[in-house]
PDB file of C-alpha atoms in Angstrom:
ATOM      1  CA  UNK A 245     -64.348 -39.422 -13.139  1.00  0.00           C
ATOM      2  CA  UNK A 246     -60.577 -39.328 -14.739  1.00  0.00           C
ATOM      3  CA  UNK A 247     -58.820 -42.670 -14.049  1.00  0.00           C
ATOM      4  CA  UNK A 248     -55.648 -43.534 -13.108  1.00  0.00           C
ATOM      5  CA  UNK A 249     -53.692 -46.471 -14.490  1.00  0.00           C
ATOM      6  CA  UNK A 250     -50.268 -47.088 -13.317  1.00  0.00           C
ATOM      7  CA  UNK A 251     -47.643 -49.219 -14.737  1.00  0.00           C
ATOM      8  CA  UNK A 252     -46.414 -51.943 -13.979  1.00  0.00           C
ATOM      9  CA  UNK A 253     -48.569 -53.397 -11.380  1.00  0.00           C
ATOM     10  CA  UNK A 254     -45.035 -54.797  -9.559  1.00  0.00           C
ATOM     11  CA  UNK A 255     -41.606 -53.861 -10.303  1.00  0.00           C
ATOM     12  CA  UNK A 256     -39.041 -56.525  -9.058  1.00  0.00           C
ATOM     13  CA  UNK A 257     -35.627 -54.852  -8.875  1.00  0.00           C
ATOM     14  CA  UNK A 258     -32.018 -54.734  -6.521  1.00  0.00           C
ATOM     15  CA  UNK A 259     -31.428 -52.234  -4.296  1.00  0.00           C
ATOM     16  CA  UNK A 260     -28.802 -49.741  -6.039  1.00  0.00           C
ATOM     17  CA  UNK A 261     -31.125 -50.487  -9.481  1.00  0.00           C
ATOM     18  CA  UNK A 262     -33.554 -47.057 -11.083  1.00  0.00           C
ATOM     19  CA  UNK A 263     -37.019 -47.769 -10.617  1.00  0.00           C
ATOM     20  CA  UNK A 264     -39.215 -45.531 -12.818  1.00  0.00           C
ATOM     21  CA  UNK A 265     -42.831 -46.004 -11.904  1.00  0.00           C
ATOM     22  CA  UNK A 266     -45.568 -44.931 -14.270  1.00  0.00           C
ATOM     23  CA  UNK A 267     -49.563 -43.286 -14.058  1.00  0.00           C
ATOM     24  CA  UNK A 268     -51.216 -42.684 -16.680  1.00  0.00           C
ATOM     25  CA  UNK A 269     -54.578 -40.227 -16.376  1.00  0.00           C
ATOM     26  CA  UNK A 270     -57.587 -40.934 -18.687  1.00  0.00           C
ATOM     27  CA  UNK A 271     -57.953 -37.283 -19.100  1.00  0.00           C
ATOM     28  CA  UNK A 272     -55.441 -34.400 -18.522  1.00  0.00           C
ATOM     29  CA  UNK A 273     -54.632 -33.079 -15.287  1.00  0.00           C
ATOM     30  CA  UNK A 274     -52.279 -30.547 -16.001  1.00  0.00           C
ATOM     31  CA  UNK A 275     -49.657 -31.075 -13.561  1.00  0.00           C
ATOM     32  CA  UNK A 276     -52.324 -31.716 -10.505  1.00  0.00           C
ATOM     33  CA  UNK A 277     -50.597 -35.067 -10.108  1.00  0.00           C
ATOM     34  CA  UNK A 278     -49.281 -36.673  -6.387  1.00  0.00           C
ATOM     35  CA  UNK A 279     -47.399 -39.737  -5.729  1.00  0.00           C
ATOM     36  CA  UNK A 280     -47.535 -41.570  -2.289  1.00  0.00           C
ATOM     37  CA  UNK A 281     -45.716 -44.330  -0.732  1.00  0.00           C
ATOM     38  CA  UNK A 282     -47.205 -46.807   1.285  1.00  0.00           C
ATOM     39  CA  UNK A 283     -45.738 -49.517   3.620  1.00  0.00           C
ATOM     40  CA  UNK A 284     -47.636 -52.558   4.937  1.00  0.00           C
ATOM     41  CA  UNK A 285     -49.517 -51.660   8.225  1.00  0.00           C
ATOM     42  CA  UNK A 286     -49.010 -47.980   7.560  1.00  0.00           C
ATOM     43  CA  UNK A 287     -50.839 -44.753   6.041  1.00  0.00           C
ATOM     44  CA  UNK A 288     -49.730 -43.421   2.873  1.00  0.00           C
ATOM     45  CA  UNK A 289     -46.914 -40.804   2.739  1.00  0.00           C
ATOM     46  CA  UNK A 290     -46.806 -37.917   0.691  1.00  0.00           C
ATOM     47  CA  UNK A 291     -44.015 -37.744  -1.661  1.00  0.00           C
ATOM     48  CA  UNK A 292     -44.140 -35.696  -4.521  1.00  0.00           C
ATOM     49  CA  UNK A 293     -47.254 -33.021  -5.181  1.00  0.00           C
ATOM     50  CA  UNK A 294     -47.876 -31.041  -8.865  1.00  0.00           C
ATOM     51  CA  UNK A 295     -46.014 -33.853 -10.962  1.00  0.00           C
ATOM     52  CA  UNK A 296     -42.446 -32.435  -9.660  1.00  0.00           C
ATOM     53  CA  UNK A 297     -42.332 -31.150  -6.378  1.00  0.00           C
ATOM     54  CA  UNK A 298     -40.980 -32.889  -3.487  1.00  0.00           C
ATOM     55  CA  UNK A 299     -42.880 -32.914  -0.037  1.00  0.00           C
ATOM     56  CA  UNK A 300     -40.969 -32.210   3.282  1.00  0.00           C
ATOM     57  CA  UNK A 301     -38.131 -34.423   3.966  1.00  0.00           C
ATOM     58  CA  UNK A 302     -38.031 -36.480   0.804  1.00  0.00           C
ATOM     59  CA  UNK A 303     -34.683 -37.613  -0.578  1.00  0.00           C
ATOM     60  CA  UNK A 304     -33.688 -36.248  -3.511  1.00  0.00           C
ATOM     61  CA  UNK A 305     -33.168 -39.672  -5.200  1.00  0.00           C
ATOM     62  CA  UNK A 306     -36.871 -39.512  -5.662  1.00  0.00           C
ATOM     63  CA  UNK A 307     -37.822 -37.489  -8.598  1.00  0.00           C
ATOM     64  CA  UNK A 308     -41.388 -36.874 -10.452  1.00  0.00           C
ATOM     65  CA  UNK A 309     -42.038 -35.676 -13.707  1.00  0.00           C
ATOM     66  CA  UNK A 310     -44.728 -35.075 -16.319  1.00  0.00           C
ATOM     67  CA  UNK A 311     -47.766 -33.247 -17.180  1.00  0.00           C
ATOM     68  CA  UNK A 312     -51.276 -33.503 -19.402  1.00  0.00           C
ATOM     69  CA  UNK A 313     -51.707 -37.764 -19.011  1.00  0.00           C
ATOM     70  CA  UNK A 314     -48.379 -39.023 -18.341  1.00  0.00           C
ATOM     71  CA  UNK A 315     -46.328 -39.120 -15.837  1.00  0.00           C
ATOM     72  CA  UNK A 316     -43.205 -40.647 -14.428  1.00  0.00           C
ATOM     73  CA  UNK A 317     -41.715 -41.194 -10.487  1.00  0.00           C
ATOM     74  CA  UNK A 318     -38.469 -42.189 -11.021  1.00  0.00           C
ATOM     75  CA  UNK A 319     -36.065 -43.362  -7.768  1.00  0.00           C
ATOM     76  CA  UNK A 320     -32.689 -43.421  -8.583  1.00  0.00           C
ATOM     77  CA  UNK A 321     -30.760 -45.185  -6.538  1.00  0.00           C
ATOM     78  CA  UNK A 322     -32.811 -47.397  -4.738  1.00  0.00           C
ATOM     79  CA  UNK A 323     -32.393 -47.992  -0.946  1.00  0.00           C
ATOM     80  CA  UNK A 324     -34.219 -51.046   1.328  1.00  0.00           C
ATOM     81  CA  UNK A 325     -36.501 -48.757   2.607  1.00  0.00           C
ATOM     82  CA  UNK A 326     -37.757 -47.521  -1.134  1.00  0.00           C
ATOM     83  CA  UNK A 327     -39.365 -50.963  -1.211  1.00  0.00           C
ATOM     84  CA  UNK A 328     -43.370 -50.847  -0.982  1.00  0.00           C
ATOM     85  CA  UNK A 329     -46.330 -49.732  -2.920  1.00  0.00           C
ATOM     86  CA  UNK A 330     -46.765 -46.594  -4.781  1.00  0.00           C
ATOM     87  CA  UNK A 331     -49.807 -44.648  -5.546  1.00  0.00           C
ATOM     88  CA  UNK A 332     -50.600 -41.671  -7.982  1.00  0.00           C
ATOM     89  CA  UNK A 333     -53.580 -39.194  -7.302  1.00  0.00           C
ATOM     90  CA  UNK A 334     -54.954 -36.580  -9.160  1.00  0.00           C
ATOM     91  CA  UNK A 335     -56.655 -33.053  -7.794  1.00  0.00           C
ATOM     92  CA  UNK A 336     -57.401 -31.775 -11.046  1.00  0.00           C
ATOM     93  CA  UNK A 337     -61.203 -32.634 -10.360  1.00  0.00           C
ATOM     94  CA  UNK A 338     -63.312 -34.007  -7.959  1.00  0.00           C
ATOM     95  CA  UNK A 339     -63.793 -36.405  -7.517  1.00  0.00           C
ATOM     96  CA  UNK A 340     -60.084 -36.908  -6.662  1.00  0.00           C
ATOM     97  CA  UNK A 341     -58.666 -40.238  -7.729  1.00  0.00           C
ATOM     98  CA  UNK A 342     -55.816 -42.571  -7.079  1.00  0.00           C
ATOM     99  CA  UNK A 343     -54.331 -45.145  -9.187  1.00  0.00           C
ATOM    100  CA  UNK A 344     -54.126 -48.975  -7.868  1.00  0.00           C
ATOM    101  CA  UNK A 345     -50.702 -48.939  -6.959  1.00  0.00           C
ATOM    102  CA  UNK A 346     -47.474 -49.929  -7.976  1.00  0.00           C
ATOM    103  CA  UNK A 347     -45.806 -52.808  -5.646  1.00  0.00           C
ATOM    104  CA  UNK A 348     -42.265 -52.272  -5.644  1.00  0.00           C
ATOM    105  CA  UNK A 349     -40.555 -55.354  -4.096  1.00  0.00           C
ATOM    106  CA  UNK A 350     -36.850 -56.641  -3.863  1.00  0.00           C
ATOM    107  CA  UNK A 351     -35.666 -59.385  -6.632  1.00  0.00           C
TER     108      UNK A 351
ATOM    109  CA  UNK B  36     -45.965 -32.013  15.095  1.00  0.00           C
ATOM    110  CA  UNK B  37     -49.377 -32.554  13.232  1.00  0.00           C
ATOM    111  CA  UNK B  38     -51.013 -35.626  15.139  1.00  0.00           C
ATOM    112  CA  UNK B  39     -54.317 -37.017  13.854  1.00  0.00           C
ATOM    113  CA  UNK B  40     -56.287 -39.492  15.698  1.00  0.00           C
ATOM    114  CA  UNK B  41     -59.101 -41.637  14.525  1.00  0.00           C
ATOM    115  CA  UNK B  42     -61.642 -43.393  16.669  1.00  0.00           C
ATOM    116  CA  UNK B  43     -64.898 -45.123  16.201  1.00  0.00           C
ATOM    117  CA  UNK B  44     -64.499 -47.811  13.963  1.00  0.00           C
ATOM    118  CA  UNK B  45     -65.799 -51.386  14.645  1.00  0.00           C
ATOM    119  CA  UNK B  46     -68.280 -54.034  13.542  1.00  0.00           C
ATOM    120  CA  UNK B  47     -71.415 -52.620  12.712  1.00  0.00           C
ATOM    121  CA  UNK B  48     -74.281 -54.421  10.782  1.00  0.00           C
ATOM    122  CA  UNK B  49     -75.614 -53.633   7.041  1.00  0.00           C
ATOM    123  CA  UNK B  50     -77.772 -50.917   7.431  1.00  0.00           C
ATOM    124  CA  UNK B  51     -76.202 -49.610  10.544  1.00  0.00           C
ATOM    125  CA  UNK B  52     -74.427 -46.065  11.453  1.00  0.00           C
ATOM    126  CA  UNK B  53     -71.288 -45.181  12.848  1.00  0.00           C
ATOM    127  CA  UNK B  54     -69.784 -41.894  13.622  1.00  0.00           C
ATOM    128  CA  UNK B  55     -65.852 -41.713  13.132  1.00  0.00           C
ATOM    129  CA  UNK B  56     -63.709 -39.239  14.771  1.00  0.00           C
ATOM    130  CA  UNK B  57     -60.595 -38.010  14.250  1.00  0.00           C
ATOM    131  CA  UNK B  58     -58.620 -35.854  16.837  1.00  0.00           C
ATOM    132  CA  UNK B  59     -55.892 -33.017  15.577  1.00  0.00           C
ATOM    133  CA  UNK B  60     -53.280 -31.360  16.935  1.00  0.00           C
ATOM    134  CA  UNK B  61     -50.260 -29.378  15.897  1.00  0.00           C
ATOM    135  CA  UNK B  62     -51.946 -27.149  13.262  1.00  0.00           C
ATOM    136  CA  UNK B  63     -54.322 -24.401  12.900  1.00  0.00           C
ATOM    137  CA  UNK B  64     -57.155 -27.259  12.309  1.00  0.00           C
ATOM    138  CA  UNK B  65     -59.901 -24.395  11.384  1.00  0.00           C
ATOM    139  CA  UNK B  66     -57.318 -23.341   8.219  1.00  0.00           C
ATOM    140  CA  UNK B  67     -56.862 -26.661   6.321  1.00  0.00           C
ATOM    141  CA  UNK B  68     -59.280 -28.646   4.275  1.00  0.00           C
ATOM    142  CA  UNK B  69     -59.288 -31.753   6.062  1.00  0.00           C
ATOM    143  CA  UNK B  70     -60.523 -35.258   4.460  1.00  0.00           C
ATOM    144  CA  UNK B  71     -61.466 -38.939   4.962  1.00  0.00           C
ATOM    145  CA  UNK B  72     -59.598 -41.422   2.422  1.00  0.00           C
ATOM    146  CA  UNK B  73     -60.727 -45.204   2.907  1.00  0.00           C
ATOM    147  CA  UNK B  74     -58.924 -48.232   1.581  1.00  0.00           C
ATOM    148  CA  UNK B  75     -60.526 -51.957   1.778  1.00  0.00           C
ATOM    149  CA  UNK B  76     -58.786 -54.720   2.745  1.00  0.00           C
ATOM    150  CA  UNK B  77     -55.869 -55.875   0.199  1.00  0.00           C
ATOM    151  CA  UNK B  78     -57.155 -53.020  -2.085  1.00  0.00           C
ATOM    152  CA  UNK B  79     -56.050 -49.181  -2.970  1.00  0.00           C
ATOM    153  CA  UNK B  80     -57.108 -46.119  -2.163  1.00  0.00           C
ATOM    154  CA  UNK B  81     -60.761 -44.119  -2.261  1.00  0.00           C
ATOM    155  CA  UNK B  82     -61.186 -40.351  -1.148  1.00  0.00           C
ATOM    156  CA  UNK B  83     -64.288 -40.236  -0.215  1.00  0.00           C
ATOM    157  CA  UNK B  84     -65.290 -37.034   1.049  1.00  0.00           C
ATOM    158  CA  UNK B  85     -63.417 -33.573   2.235  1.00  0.00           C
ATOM    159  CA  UNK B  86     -64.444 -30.728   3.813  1.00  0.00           C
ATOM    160  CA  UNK B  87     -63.192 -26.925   2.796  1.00  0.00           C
ATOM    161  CA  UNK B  88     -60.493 -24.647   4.869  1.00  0.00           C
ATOM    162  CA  UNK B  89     -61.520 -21.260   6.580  1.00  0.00           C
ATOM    163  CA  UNK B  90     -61.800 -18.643   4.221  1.00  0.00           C
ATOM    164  CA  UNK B  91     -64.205 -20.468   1.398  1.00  0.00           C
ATOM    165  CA  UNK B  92     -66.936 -21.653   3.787  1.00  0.00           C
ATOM    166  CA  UNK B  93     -67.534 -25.077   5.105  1.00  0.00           C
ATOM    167  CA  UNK B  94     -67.666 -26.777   1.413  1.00  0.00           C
ATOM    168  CA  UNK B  95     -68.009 -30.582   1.312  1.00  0.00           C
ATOM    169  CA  UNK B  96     -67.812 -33.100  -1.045  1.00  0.00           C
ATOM    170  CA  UNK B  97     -68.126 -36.687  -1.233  1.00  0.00           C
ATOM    171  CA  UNK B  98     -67.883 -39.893  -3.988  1.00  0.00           C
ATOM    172  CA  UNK B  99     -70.757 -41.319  -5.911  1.00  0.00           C
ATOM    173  CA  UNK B 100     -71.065 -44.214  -4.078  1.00  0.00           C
ATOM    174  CA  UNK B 101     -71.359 -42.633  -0.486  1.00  0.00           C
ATOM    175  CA  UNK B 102     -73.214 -39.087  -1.402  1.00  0.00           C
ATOM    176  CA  UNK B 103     -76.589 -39.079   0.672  1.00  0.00           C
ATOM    177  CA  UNK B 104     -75.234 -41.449   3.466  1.00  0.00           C
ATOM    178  CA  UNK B 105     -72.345 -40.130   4.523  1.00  0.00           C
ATOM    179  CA  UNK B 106     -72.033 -36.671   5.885  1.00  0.00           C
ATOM    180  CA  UNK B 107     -68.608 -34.772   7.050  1.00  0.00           C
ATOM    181  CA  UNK B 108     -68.214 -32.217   9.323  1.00  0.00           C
ATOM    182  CA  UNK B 109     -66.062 -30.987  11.795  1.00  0.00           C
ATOM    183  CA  UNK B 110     -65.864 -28.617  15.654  1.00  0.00           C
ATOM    184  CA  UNK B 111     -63.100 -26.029  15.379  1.00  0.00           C
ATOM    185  CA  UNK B 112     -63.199 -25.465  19.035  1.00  0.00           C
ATOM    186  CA  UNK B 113     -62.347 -28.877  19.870  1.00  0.00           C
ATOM    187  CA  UNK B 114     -60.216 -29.521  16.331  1.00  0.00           C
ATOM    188  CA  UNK B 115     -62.134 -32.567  15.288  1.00  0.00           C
ATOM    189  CA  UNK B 116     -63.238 -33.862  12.242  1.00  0.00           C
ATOM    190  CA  UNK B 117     -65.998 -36.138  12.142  1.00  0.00           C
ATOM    191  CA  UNK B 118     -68.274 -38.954   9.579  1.00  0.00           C
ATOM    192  CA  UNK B 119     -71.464 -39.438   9.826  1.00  0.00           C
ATOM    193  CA  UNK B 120     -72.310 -42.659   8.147  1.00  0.00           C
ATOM    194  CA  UNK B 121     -75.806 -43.795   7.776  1.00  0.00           C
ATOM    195  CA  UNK B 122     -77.161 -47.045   5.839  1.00  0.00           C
ATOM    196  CA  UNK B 123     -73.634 -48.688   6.158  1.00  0.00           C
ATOM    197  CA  UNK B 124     -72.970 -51.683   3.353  1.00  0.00           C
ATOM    198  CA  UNK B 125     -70.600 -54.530   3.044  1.00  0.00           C
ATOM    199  CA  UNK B 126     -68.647 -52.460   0.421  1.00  0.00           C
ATOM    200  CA  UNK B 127     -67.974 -49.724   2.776  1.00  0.00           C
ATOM    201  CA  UNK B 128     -65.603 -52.208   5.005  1.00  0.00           C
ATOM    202  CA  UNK B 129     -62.776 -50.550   4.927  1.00  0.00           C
ATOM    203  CA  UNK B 130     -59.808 -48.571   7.220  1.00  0.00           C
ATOM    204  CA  UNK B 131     -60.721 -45.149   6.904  1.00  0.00           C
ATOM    205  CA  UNK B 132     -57.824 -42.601   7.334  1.00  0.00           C
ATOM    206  CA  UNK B 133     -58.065 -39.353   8.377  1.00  0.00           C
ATOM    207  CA  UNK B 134     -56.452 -36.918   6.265  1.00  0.00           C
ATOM    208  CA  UNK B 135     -55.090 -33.133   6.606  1.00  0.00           C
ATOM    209  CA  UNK B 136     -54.728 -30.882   3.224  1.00  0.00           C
ATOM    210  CA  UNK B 137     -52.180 -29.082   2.365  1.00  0.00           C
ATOM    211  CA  UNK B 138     -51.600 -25.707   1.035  1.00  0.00           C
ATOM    212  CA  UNK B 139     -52.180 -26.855  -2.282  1.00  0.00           C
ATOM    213  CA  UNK B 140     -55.910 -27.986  -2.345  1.00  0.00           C
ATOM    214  CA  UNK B 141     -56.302 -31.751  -3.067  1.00  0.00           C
ATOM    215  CA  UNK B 142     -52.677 -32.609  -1.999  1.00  0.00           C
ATOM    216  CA  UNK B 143     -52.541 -34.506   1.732  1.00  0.00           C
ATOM    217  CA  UNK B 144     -49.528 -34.081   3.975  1.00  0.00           C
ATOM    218  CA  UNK B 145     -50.615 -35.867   6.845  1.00  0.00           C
ATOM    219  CA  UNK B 146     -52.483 -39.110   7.490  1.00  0.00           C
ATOM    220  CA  UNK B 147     -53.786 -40.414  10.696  1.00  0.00           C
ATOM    221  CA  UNK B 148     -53.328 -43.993  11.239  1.00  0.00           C
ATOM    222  CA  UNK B 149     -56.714 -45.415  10.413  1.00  0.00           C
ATOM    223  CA  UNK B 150     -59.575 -46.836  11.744  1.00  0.00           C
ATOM    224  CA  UNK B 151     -60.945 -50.006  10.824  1.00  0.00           C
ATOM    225  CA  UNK B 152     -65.348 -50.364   9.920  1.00  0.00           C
ATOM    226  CA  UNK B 153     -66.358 -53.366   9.338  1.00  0.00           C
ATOM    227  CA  UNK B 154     -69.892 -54.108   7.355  1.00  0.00           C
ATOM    228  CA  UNK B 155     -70.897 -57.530   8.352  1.00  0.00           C
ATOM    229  CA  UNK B 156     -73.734 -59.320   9.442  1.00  0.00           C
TER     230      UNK B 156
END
């Protein structure tokens, strides 16, 4: 099973700040990588799919990159709503995985 | 607009069964691997099993921890996905979403809102 660590386990920053979130994958996945966003009270969201590529709708201030066992989402510019808990998830093999989650909260 | 709708959850004893359902709409439900992700109170994410699009045969595939309890399947004609769980136990309280594939295999797009099983005695 390829495990997911993502870094740190809470970011505290302003709104305006970068965030740059970080999952790190116990084995390579190529670029079979997804982030998701999760609010309290809600299901996930799909952000970005394949390390890079943005899902329907998703502001472009939100930005994923990497490939092999590291990768970054970076949010550039962050707005109120940008603040909740972020997962990574890998497809590369089953069975699929998803890190623990990166809280994101205001400082 | 993709809808998914999960019902079924509830308290159930360990060693019980309960059979979740999830309702679609808004998509060709037949085309898309479909899956069920669970997540336990105050904790992150599991997929625990999915179920193959048209076009490769009904493949399924399910975690360790619930292979040989659990079973997924799902009606085209009425566009419902279902899971079968057998010898329920404490760990397996959780809210278990429903969850539509995309294109890409192993990617979800859409998420139902959950269902909450509860493993208690």
């Amino acid at each position: 099973e390829i495990v997911l660590t993502q870094s740190p386990a809470t970011l505290s920053l302003s709104p305006g700040e970068r965030a740059t979130l970080s999952c790190r994958a116990s084995q390579s996945v190529s670029s079979y990588l997804a982030w998701y966003q999760q609010k309290p009270g809600q299901a996930p969201r799909l952000l970005i799919y394949d390390a890079s590529n943005r899902a329907t709708g998703i502001p472009g201030r939100l930005s994923g990159s990497g490939s092999g066992t590291d990768f970054t989402l970076t949010i550039s510019s962050l707005e109120p709503e940008d603040f909740a808990v972020y997962y990574c998830q890998q497809r590369s093999s089953w069975p699929y995985t998803f890190g623990q989650g990166t809280k994101l909260e205001i400082k | 607009e993709v809808q998914l709708l999960e019902s079924g959850g509830g308290l159930i004893q360990p060693g019980g069964s309960l059979r979740l359902s999830c309702a679609t709409s808004g998509f060709t439900f037949g085309t898309y691997a479909m899956s069920w992700v669970r997540q336990a109170p105050g904790k992150g994410l599991e997929w625990v099993s999915g179920i193959s699009g048209s076009g490769i045969g009904d493949y399924t595939y399910y975690v360790d921890s619930v292979k040989g309890r659990f079973t997924i399947s799902r009606d085209i004609s009425k566009n419902t996905l279902f899971l079968q769980m057998n010898s329920l136990r404490v760990e397996d309280t959780a809210v278990y979403y429903c969850a539509k594939g995309a294109a890409a295999l192993g990617v979800i797009d859409y998420w139902g809102q959950g269902t909450l099983v509860t493993v208690s005695s």
